C-alpha positions as YAML, in Angstrom:
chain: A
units: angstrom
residues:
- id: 1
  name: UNK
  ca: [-45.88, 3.43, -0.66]
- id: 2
  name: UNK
  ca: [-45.92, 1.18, 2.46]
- id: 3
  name: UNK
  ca: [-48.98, 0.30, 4.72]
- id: 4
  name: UNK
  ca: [-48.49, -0.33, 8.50]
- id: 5
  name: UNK
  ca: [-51.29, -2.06, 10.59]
- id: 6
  name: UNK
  ca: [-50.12, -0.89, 14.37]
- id: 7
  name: UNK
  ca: [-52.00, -2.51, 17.21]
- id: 8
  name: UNK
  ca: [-50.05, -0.80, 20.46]
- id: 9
  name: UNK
  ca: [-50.53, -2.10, 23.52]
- id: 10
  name: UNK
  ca: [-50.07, -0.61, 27.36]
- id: 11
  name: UNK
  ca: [-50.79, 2.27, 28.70]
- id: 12
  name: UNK
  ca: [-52.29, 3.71, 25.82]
- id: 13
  name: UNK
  ca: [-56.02, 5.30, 26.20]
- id: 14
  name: UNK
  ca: [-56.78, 8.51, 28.40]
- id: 15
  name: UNK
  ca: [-53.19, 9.63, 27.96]
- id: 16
  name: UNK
  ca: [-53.26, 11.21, 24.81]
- id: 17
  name: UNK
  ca: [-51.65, 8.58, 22.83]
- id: 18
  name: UNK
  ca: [-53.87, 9.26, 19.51]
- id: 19
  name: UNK
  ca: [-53.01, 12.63, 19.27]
- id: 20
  name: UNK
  ca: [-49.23, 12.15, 19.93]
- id: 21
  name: UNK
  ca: [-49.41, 9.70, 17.21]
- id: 22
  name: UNK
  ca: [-51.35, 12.37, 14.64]
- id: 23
  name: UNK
  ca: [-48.63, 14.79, 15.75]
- id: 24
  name: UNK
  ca: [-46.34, 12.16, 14.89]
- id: 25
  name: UNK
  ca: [-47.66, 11.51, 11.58]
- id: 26
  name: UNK
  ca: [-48.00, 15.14, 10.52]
- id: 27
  name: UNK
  ca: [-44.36, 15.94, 11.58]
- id: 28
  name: UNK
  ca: [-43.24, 12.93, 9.05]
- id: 29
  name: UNK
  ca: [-46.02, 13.51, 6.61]
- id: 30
  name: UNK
  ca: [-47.39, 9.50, 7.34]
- id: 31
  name: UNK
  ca: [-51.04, 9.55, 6.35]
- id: 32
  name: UNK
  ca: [-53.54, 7.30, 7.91]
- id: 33
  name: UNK
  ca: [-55.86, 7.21, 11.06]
- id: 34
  name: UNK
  ca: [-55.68, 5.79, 15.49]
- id: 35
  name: UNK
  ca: [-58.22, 4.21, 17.23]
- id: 36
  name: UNK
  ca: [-58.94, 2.93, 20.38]
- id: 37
  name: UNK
  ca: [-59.90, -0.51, 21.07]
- id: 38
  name: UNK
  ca: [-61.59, -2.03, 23.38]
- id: 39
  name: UNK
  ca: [-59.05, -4.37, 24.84]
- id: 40
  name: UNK
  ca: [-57.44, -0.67, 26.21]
- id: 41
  name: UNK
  ca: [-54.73, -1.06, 22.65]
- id: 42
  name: UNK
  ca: [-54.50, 1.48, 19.83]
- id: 43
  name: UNK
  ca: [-54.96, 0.46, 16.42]
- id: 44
  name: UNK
  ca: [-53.05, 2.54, 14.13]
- id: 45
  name: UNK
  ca: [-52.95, 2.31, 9.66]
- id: 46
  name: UNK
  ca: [-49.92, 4.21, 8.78]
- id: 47
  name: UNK
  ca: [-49.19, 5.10, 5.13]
- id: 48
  name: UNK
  ca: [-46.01, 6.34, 3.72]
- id: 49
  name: UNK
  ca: [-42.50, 5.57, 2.46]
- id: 50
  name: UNK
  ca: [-39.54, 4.02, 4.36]
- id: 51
  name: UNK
  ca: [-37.85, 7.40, 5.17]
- id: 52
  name: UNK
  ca: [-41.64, 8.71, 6.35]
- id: 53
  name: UNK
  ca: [-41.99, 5.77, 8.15]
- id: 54
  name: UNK
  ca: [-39.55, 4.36, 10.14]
- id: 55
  name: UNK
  ca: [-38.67, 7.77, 12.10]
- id: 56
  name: UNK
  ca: [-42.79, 7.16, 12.83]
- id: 57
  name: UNK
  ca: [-42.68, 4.57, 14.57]
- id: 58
  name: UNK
  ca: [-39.72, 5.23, 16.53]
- id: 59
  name: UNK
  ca: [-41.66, 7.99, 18.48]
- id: 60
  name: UNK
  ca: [-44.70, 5.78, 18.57]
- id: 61
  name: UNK
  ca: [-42.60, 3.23, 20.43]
- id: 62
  name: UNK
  ca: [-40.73, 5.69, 22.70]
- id: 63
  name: UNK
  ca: [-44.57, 7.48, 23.37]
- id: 64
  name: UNK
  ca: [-45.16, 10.85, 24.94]
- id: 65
  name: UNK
  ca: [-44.68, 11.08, 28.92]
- id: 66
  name: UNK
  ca: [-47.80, 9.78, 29.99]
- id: 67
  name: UNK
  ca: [-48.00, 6.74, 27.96]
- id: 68
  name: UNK
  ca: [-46.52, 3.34, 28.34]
- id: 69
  name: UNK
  ca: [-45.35, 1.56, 25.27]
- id: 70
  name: UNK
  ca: [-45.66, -2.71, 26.55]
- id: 71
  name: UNK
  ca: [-45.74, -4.04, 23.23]
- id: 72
  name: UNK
  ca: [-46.38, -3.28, 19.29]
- id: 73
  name: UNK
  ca: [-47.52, -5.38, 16.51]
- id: 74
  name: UNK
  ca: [-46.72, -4.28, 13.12]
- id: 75
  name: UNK
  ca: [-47.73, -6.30, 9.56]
- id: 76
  name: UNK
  ca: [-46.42, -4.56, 6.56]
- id: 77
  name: UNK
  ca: [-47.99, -4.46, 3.01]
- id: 78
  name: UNK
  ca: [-48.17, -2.51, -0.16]
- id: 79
  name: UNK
  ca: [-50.28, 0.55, 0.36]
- id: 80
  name: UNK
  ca: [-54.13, -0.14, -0.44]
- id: 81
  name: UNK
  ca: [-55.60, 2.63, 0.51]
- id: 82
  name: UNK
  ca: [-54.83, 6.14, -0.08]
- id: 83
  name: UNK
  ca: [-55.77, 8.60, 2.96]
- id: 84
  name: UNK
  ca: [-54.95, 12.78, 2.39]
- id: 85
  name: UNK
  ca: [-54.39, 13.16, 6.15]
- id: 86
  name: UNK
  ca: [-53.92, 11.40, 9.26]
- id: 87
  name: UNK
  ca: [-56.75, 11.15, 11.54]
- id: 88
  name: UNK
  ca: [-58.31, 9.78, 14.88]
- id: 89
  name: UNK
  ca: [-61.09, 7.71, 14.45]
- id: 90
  name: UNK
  ca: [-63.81, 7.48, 17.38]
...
């Protein structure tokens, strides 16, 4: 399994970017959890395999219709933690 560390950055918070993302993840059965930060970016720990993963972060980047995708910063590793779901943290 792969681990993704997502920091996403724009227009990101009040627009219901978390949830898209969880919607996201449970439609390509990623596991993990979104944050806010408080720079205004999301933090996002994705776990799954390529296939899971990739489609994943293609909708993260295109967003839902209130956000505003400026930049994302992904670092890949070997899964270290195992999650059973995907959830937002507060």
């Amino acid at each position: 399994m792969i681990q993704l560390h997502i920091i996403v950055s724009g227009k990101v918070q009040g627009v219901g970017y978390r949830y898209f993302s969880q919607m996201k993840a449970v439609q390509y059965g990623v596991t993990g959890w979104a944050k806010n930060l408080a720079d205004g970016s999301v933090e996002i720990t994705a776990v799954g395999s390529k296939d899971q993963l990739d489609p994943f972060v293609e909708e993260l980047r295109i967003g839902n219709p209130f956000s505003k995708i400026s930049d994302m910063k992904i670092t890949e590793s070997e899964a270290s933690e195992n999650f059973n779901s995907f959830t937002i943290k507060y």
